[in-house]
């Protein structure tokens, strides 16, 4: 199936929940409402003509000016050899979306990473802890307005340039 | 008739300090501990070609049996606290070799939010080995430099903090 056909199939089933579709992007993507993401993803996974059995990648992007965080899911079907990108926009001040960990186990650590670095809270995630940063770290480093703290447990994060 | 004159082939004279240092430097057991890509070079250094064991350096799997810690790789802030705990668990006298740019100064990741730029911010370092990563020869050289340093130590001087001073020097 082409991305347009995948979009059409999902559009017919979910209607309003599919916000938009961009076919001209390098990886054509559909934008899905946060509340409907699990239903749409389950449909994309279980519908025999789609059969997206593999979550290749899951990441997040911080759009400071638009005041949103975009979660990006790259789906691939080993059965049909086709792929699609699903994007979910969540508001920056309350970034919450349901977890897709129940559909693809690969999402477990990916969602933990997105939570760690961007602060998106995935509801129903079985183990939503920080993945890369220390457990007691404050803030989410990949947010555009993140300010690095001066020190961490007495370890200064500043060092004079060795070239001076 | 002195002992030396009677049996010249069997007796070596030395200072007790040097004897102690010689025994100590000939069995620098290092901790089996790697953080990133430098650890691969460290494994090579312990392997048959570079063979760190010919200098008496053997990897130990616990800090409680180790004399030396090779910080091989990027030290993240998360790992920095744990590295401090591991260092504290090692018995005195203990030595640290900082291996590679990352543990020397943060290296490539100096400006990253998650990286501790320099292991010397957490624990004292005896020898810095430059390189990204250093070749096994460079790490071997680092061990030899550390052994030179160990030979300079004076443990039997009548001063309360003589050992600590020698280590800090």
mmCIF file of C-alpha atoms in Angstrom, chain A:
data_model
loop_
_atom_site.group_PDB
_atom_site.id
_atom_site.type_symbol
_atom_site.label_atom_id
_atom_site.label_comp_id
_atom_site.label_asym_id
_atom_site.label_seq_id
_atom_site.Cartn_x
_atom_site.Cartn_y
_atom_site.Cartn_z
ATOM 1 C CA UNK A 1 0.000 0.000 0.000
ATOM 2 C CA UNK A 2 1.115 3.542 -0.655
ATOM 3 C CA UNK A 3 1.017 6.032 2.235
ATOM 4 C CA UNK A 4 -2.005 7.690 0.613
ATOM 5 C CA UNK A 5 -3.888 4.404 0.657
ATOM 6 C CA UNK A 6 -2.933 3.808 4.287
ATOM 7 C CA UNK A 7 -4.206 7.271 5.103
ATOM 8 C CA UNK A 8 -7.433 6.680 3.212
ATOM 9 C CA UNK A 9 -8.052 3.397 5.017
ATOM 10 C CA UNK A 10 -7.486 5.018 8.406
ATOM 11 C CA UNK A 11 -9.507 8.095 7.436
ATOM 12 C CA UNK A 12 -12.513 5.989 6.472
ATOM 13 C CA UNK A 13 -12.357 4.194 9.792
ATOM 14 C CA UNK A 14 -11.578 7.060 12.179
ATOM 15 C CA UNK A 15 -12.577 10.253 10.368
ATOM 16 C CA UNK A 16 -11.997 13.186 12.712
ATOM 17 C CA UNK A 17 -9.236 11.483 14.707
ATOM 18 C CA UNK A 18 -6.920 11.748 11.697
ATOM 19 C CA UNK A 19 -5.991 15.427 11.678
ATOM 20 C CA UNK A 20 -3.964 15.734 8.501
ATOM 21 C CA UNK A 21 -1.885 13.932 5.940
ATOM 22 C CA UNK A 22 1.280 15.058 4.173
ATOM 23 C CA UNK A 23 2.270 13.038 1.158
ATOM 24 C CA UNK A 24 5.019 15.348 -0.084
ATOM 25 C CA UNK A 25 7.344 14.842 2.870
ATOM 26 C CA UNK A 26 10.306 12.524 2.430
ATOM 27 C CA UNK A 27 8.543 10.132 4.777
ATOM 28 C CA UNK A 28 4.812 10.755 4.236
ATOM 29 C CA UNK A 29 3.058 11.149 7.568
ATOM 30 C CA UNK A 30 -0.382 11.278 9.117
ATOM 31 C CA UNK A 31 -1.101 13.395 12.203
ATOM 32 C CA UNK A 32 -3.324 11.719 14.778
ATOM 33 C CA UNK A 33 -5.125 13.177 17.801
ATOM 34 C CA UNK A 34 -3.469 12.162 21.103
ATOM 35 C CA UNK A 35 -6.675 10.646 22.487
ATOM 36 C CA UNK A 36 -7.083 8.325 19.492
ATOM 37 C CA UNK A 37 -3.490 7.247 19.028
ATOM 38 C CA UNK A 38 -3.851 3.778 20.568
ATOM 39 C CA UNK A 39 -6.976 2.920 18.566
ATOM 40 C CA UNK A 40 -5.429 4.156 15.315
ATOM 41 C CA UNK A 41 -2.182 2.313 15.977
ATOM 42 C CA UNK A 42 -4.012 -0.896 16.880
ATOM 43 C CA UNK A 43 -5.966 -0.619 13.637
ATOM 44 C CA UNK A 44 -2.769 -0.027 11.638
ATOM 45 C CA UNK A 45 -1.175 -3.027 13.298
ATOM 46 C CA UNK A 46 -4.067 -5.478 13.097
ATOM 47 C CA UNK A 47 -5.803 -4.520 9.846
ATOM 48 C CA UNK A 48 -4.581 -7.227 7.393
ATOM 49 C CA UNK A 49 -4.045 -4.790 4.519
ATOM 50 C CA UNK A 50 -1.857 -2.548 6.707
ATOM 51 C CA UNK A 51 -0.166 -5.006 9.116
ATOM 52 C CA UNK A 52 2.388 -2.600 10.564
ATOM 53 C CA UNK A 53 4.062 -5.149 12.787
ATOM 54 C CA UNK A 54 7.253 -3.191 13.463
ATOM 55 C CA UNK A 55 7.813 0.070 15.283
ATOM 56 C CA UNK A 56 11.137 1.027 13.694
ATOM 57 C CA UNK A 57 11.619 4.215 15.647
ATOM 58 C CA UNK A 58 9.862 6.502 18.060
ATOM 59 C CA UNK A 59 11.099 9.959 18.882
ATOM 60 C CA UNK A 60 9.996 13.404 19.946
ATOM 61 C CA UNK A 61 10.525 16.938 18.669
ATOM 62 C CA UNK A 62 10.108 20.138 20.641
ATOM 63 C CA UNK A 63 8.479 22.989 18.688
ATOM 64 C CA UNK A 64 8.918 25.953 20.999
ATOM 65 C CA UNK A 65 7.238 28.558 18.770
ATOM 66 C CA UNK A 66 4.185 26.437 18.051
ATOM 67 C CA UNK A 67 4.063 25.497 21.748
ATOM 68 C CA UNK A 68 3.828 21.783 21.050
ATOM 69 C CA UNK A 69 5.817 18.618 21.317
ATOM 70 C CA UNK A 70 5.512 16.214 18.443
ATOM 71 C CA UNK A 71 5.895 12.493 19.025
ATOM 72 C CA UNK A 72 6.892 10.664 15.850
ATOM 73 C CA UNK A 73 6.309 6.949 15.234
ATOM 74 C CA UNK A 74 7.933 5.226 12.289
ATOM 75 C CA UNK A 75 5.960 2.113 11.401
ATOM 76 C CA UNK A 76 7.007 -0.629 9.030
ATOM 77 C CA UNK A 77 5.318 -3.740 7.773
ATOM 78 C CA UNK A 78 7.541 -6.721 7.124
ATOM 79 C CA UNK A 79 4.590 -8.486 5.513
ATOM 80 C CA UNK A 80 3.777 -5.863 2.885
ATOM 81 C CA UNK A 81 7.132 -4.017 2.848
ATOM 82 C CA UNK A 82 5.524 -0.630 3.228
ATOM 83 C CA UNK A 83 5.924 2.077 5.832
ATOM 84 C CA UNK A 84 4.144 5.087 7.291
ATOM 85 C CA UNK A 85 4.949 7.795 9.813
ATOM 86 C CA UNK A 86 2.431 8.667 12.508
ATOM 87 C CA UNK A 87 2.803 11.985 14.301
ATOM 88 C CA UNK A 88 1.068 13.071 17.469
ATOM 89 C CA UNK A 89 0.960 16.693 18.636
ATOM 90 C CA UNK A 90 0.761 17.215 22.381
ATOM 91 C CA UNK A 91 0.629 20.606 24.110
ATOM 92 C CA UNK A 92 3.907 21.758 25.594
ATOM 93 C CA UNK A 93 2.562 22.754 29.005
ATOM 94 C CA UNK A 94 0.713 19.463 29.562
ATOM 95 C CA UNK A 95 2.353 16.869 27.316
ATOM 96 C CA UNK A 96 0.335 13.715 27.875
ATOM 97 C CA UNK A 97 -0.528 10.906 25.496
ATOM 98 C CA UNK A 98 -1.442 7.251 25.903
ATOM 99 C CA UNK A 99 1.310 4.674 25.628
ATOM 100 C CA UNK A 100 1.589 2.340 22.627
ATOM 101 C CA UNK A 101 3.735 -0.054 24.633
ATOM 102 C CA UNK A 102 0.857 -2.541 24.641
ATOM 103 C CA UNK A 103 1.078 -2.792 20.862
ATOM 104 C CA UNK A 104 4.826 -2.758 20.250
ATOM 105 C CA UNK A 105 7.181 -3.697 23.093
ATOM 106 C CA UNK A 106 9.858 -1.663 21.331
ATOM 107 C CA UNK A 107 8.019 1.429 22.502
ATOM 108 C CA UNK A 108 8.866 0.744 26.137
ATOM 109 C CA UNK A 109 12.336 2.254 26.229
ATOM 110 C CA UNK A 110 11.619 4.705 23.427
ATOM 111 C CA UNK A 111 8.807 6.224 25.468
ATOM 112 C CA UNK A 112 10.992 6.292 28.551
ATOM 113 C CA UNK A 113 13.598 8.180 26.548
ATOM 114 C CA UNK A 114 11.041 10.675 25.256
ATOM 115 C CA UNK A 115 9.770 11.131 28.794
ATOM 116 C CA UNK A 116 13.319 11.596 30.044
ATOM 117 C CA UNK A 117 14.491 14.087 27.456
ATOM 118 C CA UNK A 118 11.279 15.923 26.522
ATOM 119 C CA UNK A 119 8.939 15.328 29.441
ATOM 120 C CA UNK A 120 6.081 13.693 27.565
ATOM 121 C CA UNK A 121 4.063 11.635 30.042
ATOM 122 C CA UNK A 122 2.809 8.361 28.569
ATOM 123 C CA UNK A 123 -0.228 7.229 30.493
ATOM 124 C CA UNK A 124 -0.593 3.447 31.015
ATOM 125 C CA UNK A 125 3.140 2.961 30.516
ATOM 126 C CA UNK A 126 4.166 0.059 32.819
ATOM 127 C CA UNK A 127 7.500 1.522 33.904
ATOM 128 C CA UNK A 128 7.832 5.220 33.139
ATOM 129 C CA UNK A 129 11.200 6.115 34.663
ATOM 130 C CA UNK A 130 14.055 8.176 33.334
ATOM 131 C CA UNK A 131 16.242 6.194 30.964
ATOM 132 C CA UNK A 132 19.418 8.205 30.330
ATOM 133 C CA UNK A 133 19.586 10.978 32.895
ATOM 134 C CA UNK A 134 19.994 10.323 36.645
ATOM 135 C CA UNK A 135 16.801 9.526 38.542
ATOM 136 C CA UNK A 136 16.940 12.746 40.548
ATOM 137 C CA UNK A 137 17.628 14.988 37.563
ATOM 138 C CA UNK A 138 15.443 18.068 37.259
ATOM 139 C CA UNK A 139 14.258 19.193 33.829
ATOM 140 C CA UNK A 140 14.181 17.693 30.375
ATOM 141 C CA UNK A 141 17.396 18.380 28.435
ATOM 142 C CA UNK A 142 16.095 18.267 24.868
ATOM 143 C CA UNK A 143 13.502 20.968 25.453
ATOM 144 C CA UNK A 144 14.538 24.126 23.666
ATOM 145 C CA UNK A 145 14.230 26.256 26.809
ATOM 146 C CA UNK A 146 16.258 23.877 28.996
ATOM 147 C CA UNK A 147 18.967 25.592 31.037
ATOM 148 C CA UNK A 148 21.815 23.381 32.190
ATOM 149 C CA UNK A 149 22.205 23.454 35.980
ATOM 150 C CA UNK A 150 25.483 24.798 37.395
ATOM 151 C CA UNK A 151 26.268 21.586 39.213
ATOM 152 C CA UNK A 152 25.005 18.100 39.924
ATOM 153 C CA UNK A 153 25.678 16.642 43.391
ATOM 154 C CA UNK A 154 28.695 18.868 43.797
ATOM 155 C CA UNK A 155 30.079 18.056 40.332
ATOM 156 C CA UNK A 156 30.437 21.298 38.437
ATOM 157 C CA UNK A 157 29.170 21.204 34.878
ATOM 158 C CA UNK A 158 31.392 24.137 33.908
ATOM 159 C CA UNK A 159 34.954 23.871 32.681
ATOM 160 C CA UNK A 160 37.150 26.615 31.338
ATOM 161 C CA UNK A 161 38.152 26.228 27.722
ATOM 162 C CA UNK A 162 41.444 24.388 27.429
ATOM 163 C CA UNK A 163 42.343 26.481 24.374
ATOM 164 C CA UNK A 164 42.608 29.780 26.295
#
